[in-house]
CSV table of C-alpha atoms in Angstrom, one decimal:
chain,number,residue,atom,x,y,z
A,1,MET,CA,-0.3,-0.2,-0.1
A,2,LEU,CA,2.6,2.6,0.9
A,3,ILE,CA,4.6,1.9,-2.9
A,4,GLY,CA,1.3,2.3,-4.2
A,5,VAL,CA,0.9,5.3,-2.1
A,6,LEU,CA,4.6,6.6,-3.0
A,7,PHE,CA,3.7,5.9,-7.0
A,8,LEU,CA,0.6,8.1,-6.7
A,9,THR,CA,2.2,10.5,-5.1
A,10,ALA,CA,5.2,11.0,-7.7
A,11,CYS,CA,2.6,10.9,-10.4
A,12,GLY,CA,0.8,13.7,-9.1
A,13,GLN,CA,4.1,15.8,-9.6
A,14,GLY,CA,4.8,15.4,-13.2
A,15,ILE,CA,5.1,18.9,-15.7
A,16,ASP,CA,1.5,20.1,-16.6
A,17,ASN,CA,0.5,20.2,-20.2
A,18,PRO,CA,4.6,18.8,-20.9
A,19,LEU,CA,5.6,19.0,-24.7
A,20,ASN,CA,7.4,15.9,-25.5
A,21,TRP,CA,9.1,17.3,-28.0
A,22,GLU,CA,11.9,14.9,-28.7
A,23,THR,CA,15.2,16.5,-29.4
A,24,GLU,CA,18.2,14.6,-31.6
A,25,GLU,CA,22.1,14.5,-31.3
A,26,PHE,CA,23.6,17.3,-31.7
A,27,THR,CA,27.5,18.2,-31.5
A,28,PHE,CA,28.2,21.7,-32.0
A,29,THR,CA,31.0,24.0,-31.3
A,30,ASP,CA,30.7,26.0,-27.8
A,31,HIS,CA,32.4,29.5,-26.3
A,32,ASN,CA,35.6,27.7,-25.5
A,33,GLY,CA,36.3,26.1,-29.4
A,34,GLU,CA,35.1,22.6,-27.5
A,35,ASP,CA,32.6,20.3,-28.9
A,36,PHE,CA,29.7,19.7,-27.0
A,37,GLY,CA,26.4,18.4,-27.6
A,38,SER,CA,23.6,16.5,-26.4
A,39,ASN,CA,26.5,13.7,-25.3
A,40,ASN,CA,27.6,16.5,-23.1
A,41,LEU,CA,23.9,17.0,-21.8
A,42,ASP,CA,22.9,13.4,-21.2
A,43,GLY,CA,21.0,12.6,-17.7
A,44,LYS,CA,20.4,16.4,-17.2
A,45,VAL,CA,17.9,18.7,-17.4
A,46,TRP,CA,19.0,21.7,-19.2
A,47,LEU,CA,17.3,25.1,-20.6
A,48,ALA,CA,17.4,26.3,-24.0
A,49,ASP,CA,17.0,29.1,-26.1
A,50,PHE,CA,18.3,31.2,-29.5
A,51,VAL,CA,20.4,34.1,-29.8
A,52,PHE,CA,22.6,36.3,-31.3
A,53,THR,CA,25.6,38.8,-30.3
A,54,SER,CA,25.2,41.4,-32.8
A,55,CYS,CA,21.6,41.4,-32.1
A,56,THR,CA,19.7,44.6,-31.3
A,57,THR,CA,17.0,44.3,-29.6
A,58,VAL,CA,14.8,40.8,-28.3
A,59,CYS,CA,18.3,38.9,-27.4
A,60,LEU,CA,19.3,41.6,-25.0
A,61,PRO,CA,16.6,41.4,-22.7
A,62,MET,CA,16.2,37.6,-23.4
A,63,MET,CA,20.3,37.2,-22.1
A,64,ALA,CA,19.9,39.4,-19.2
A,65,ASN,CA,16.9,37.3,-18.1
A,66,MET,CA,17.5,34.3,-18.6
A,67,LYS,CA,21.1,35.3,-16.2
A,68,GLY,CA,18.2,36.0,-13.7
A,69,VAL,CA,16.8,32.3,-14.1
A,70,GLN,CA,19.9,30.8,-14.1
A,71,GLU,CA,21.0,32.8,-10.3
A,72,GLU,CA,17.9,31.5,-9.2
A,73,LEU,CA,17.8,28.5,-10.2
A,74,GLN,CA,21.7,28.0,-8.6
A,75,ALA,CA,20.0,29.5,-5.4
A,76,GLN,CA,17.5,27.0,-5.1
A,77,GLY,CA,20.2,24.4,-5.9
A,78,LEU,CA,19.1,23.1,-8.6
A,79,ASP,CA,21.9,21.7,-10.9
A,80,VAL,CA,20.5,22.8,-14.2
A,81,GLU,CA,22.7,23.6,-17.9
A,82,ILE,CA,21.6,26.6,-20.2
A,83,VAL,CA,22.4,25.8,-23.3
A,84,SER,CA,22.2,29.5,-26.2
A,85,PHE,CA,22.3,28.6,-29.6
A,86,SER,CA,23.4,31.3,-31.8
A,87,VAL,CA,21.6,31.7,-35.0
A,88,ASP,CA,24.3,33.8,-36.2
A,89,PRO,CA,26.8,31.5,-36.9
A,90,THR,CA,29.0,33.2,-39.2
A,91,VAL,CA,29.6,36.5,-37.6
A,92,ASP,CA,28.9,34.3,-33.5
A,93,THR,CA,32.4,32.8,-33.3
A,94,PRO,CA,33.3,31.2,-29.9
A,95,GLU,CA,35.6,33.6,-28.9
A,96,ILE,CA,32.9,36.3,-29.8
A,97,LEU,CA,30.0,34.3,-27.6
A,98,LYS,CA,32.6,33.9,-24.9
A,99,SER,CA,32.8,37.4,-24.7
A,100,TYR,CA,29.0,38.5,-24.9
A,101,ALA,CA,28.9,35.8,-21.5
A,102,GLU,CA,31.2,37.6,-19.6
A,103,ASN,CA,29.6,41.0,-20.6
A,104,TYR,CA,26.7,39.9,-19.1
A,105,ASP,CA,28.6,37.6,-16.0
A,106,VAL,CA,27.2,35.0,-16.9
A,107,ASP,CA,28.3,31.5,-14.7
A,108,LEU,CA,29.7,29.8,-17.7
A,109,THR,CA,30.7,26.8,-15.7
A,110,SER,CA,26.7,25.8,-16.6
A,111,TRP,CA,26.1,28.1,-19.5
A,112,HIS,CA,27.1,26.8,-23.0
A,113,LEU,CA,26.9,28.8,-26.3
A,114,LEU,CA,27.2,27.3,-29.3
A,115,THR,CA,28.1,28.1,-32.5
A,116,GLY,CA,30.0,25.8,-35.3
A,117,TYR,CA,27.0,25.0,-37.9
A,118,SER,CA,25.6,26.4,-41.1
A,119,GLN,CA,22.7,29.3,-41.3
A,120,GLU,CA,20.6,26.9,-43.0
A,121,GLN,CA,21.8,23.9,-40.2
A,122,ILE,CA,20.2,25.9,-37.4
A,123,ALA,CA,17.3,27.2,-39.1
A,124,ASP,CA,16.3,23.4,-39.9
A,125,PHE,CA,17.4,22.3,-36.2
A,126,ALA,CA,15.4,25.5,-34.4
A,127,LEU,CA,12.6,24.5,-36.5
A,128,GLU,CA,12.7,20.4,-36.4
A,129,ASN,CA,13.9,20.1,-32.6
A,130,PHE,CA,12.2,23.4,-31.0
A,131,LYS,CA,9.5,24.5,-33.5
A,132,ALA,CA,11.2,27.4,-33.8
A,133,ILE,CA,12.0,29.9,-36.6
A,134,ALA,CA,15.5,31.2,-36.8
A,135,GLN,CA,16.1,32.8,-40.5
A,136,LYS,CA,18.6,35.4,-41.4
A,137,PRO,CA,17.7,38.0,-44.2
A,138,GLN,CA,19.9,38.1,-47.3
A,139,ASP,CA,21.6,41.2,-46.7
A,140,ASP,CA,20.8,42.3,-43.2
A,141,THR,CA,22.6,42.4,-40.1
A,142,GLN,CA,19.8,40.8,-37.9
A,143,VAL,CA,17.6,37.5,-37.6
A,144,ILE,CA,14.3,36.7,-37.2
A,145,HIS,CA,14.5,34.0,-34.9
A,146,GLY,CA,12.2,33.0,-31.2
A,147,THR,CA,12.3,34.3,-28.2
A,148,SER,CA,11.3,31.0,-26.3
A,149,PHE,CA,13.2,29.8,-22.8
A,150,TYR,CA,12.7,25.7,-23.7
A,151,LEU,CA,13.0,23.2,-20.3
A,152,VAL,CA,14.2,19.8,-21.6
A,153,ASN,CA,14.4,16.9,-19.4
A,154,HIS,CA,17.5,14.4,-19.2
A,155,GLU,CA,16.3,12.8,-21.5
A,156,GLY,CA,16.7,15.5,-24.0
A,157,VAL,CA,12.9,15.6,-24.0
A,158,ILE,CA,11.5,19.4,-24.4
A,159,MET,CA,8.9,19.5,-21.5
A,160,LYS,CA,7.4,23.0,-21.9
A,161,ASP,CA,8.5,26.4,-23.5
A,162,TYR,CA,8.4,30.2,-21.5
A,163,ASP,CA,8.3,33.4,-22.7
A,164,GLY,CA,12.2,34.9,-22.5
A,165,LEU,CA,11.2,38.3,-22.8
A,166,ASN,CA,8.9,38.1,-19.8
A,167,PRO,CA,10.2,34.8,-18.0
A,168,PRO,CA,8.0,33.4,-15.5
A,169,VAL,CA,10.9,32.5,-13.1
A,170,GLU,CA,9.2,30.6,-10.0
A,171,ASP,CA,7.5,28.8,-13.0
A,172,ILE,CA,10.3,27.4,-14.5
A,173,VAL,CA,12.5,26.8,-11.4
A,174,LYS,CA,9.2,24.6,-9.7
A,175,ASP,CA,9.3,22.9,-13.4
A,176,ALA,CA,13.6,22.3,-13.2
A,177,LYS,CA,13.5,20.9,-9.6
A,178,ILE,CA,10.7,18.3,-10.8
A,179,LEU,CA,12.5,17.4,-13.6
A,180,VAL,CA,16.1,17.2,-11.9
A,181,GLU,CA,14.4,15.0,-9.1
A,182,GLU,CA,13.1,12.9,-11.7
A,183,ALA,CA,16.1,12.6,-13.0
A,184,GLU,CA,17.9,11.8,-9.6
A,185,GLY,CA,15.4,9.0,-9.7
């Protein structure tokens, strides 16, 4: 009977209305110029977004907001990785990404900024995995891209998306805690 109660209790703690979008395996280049990908995230809960360093609009608040989420996750003792995919890979070299992150004073031990793919590859990757747009019009320095934050479970399944311009930090932390506890089993 106790096992039944524990099982029902555990089931009641799941994520509300999960998206359940599977992500494909990937290996790109991080802000240190090293390979980084789904293998590095295996068994870990992570948050993802799409940004670029020469963005003059939405990326600025998105980076600041993700930093705030990172700080709150750390304050709660939650081991959650953050992955920012550059949507302007021809401009965003590892060195530029690292400098960009340092300008926001983010903790790069758990935040990975990725590049090392073509514009077409990131557009396809964003659309196929995150159902997000990442299009760079010809003759334009700005990239059209989604502004969501995505919470991914330890199996690489996207469980939730949130508004990256006005993130519900408490909800993100609550949902991340559920996923971290599930990962710890």
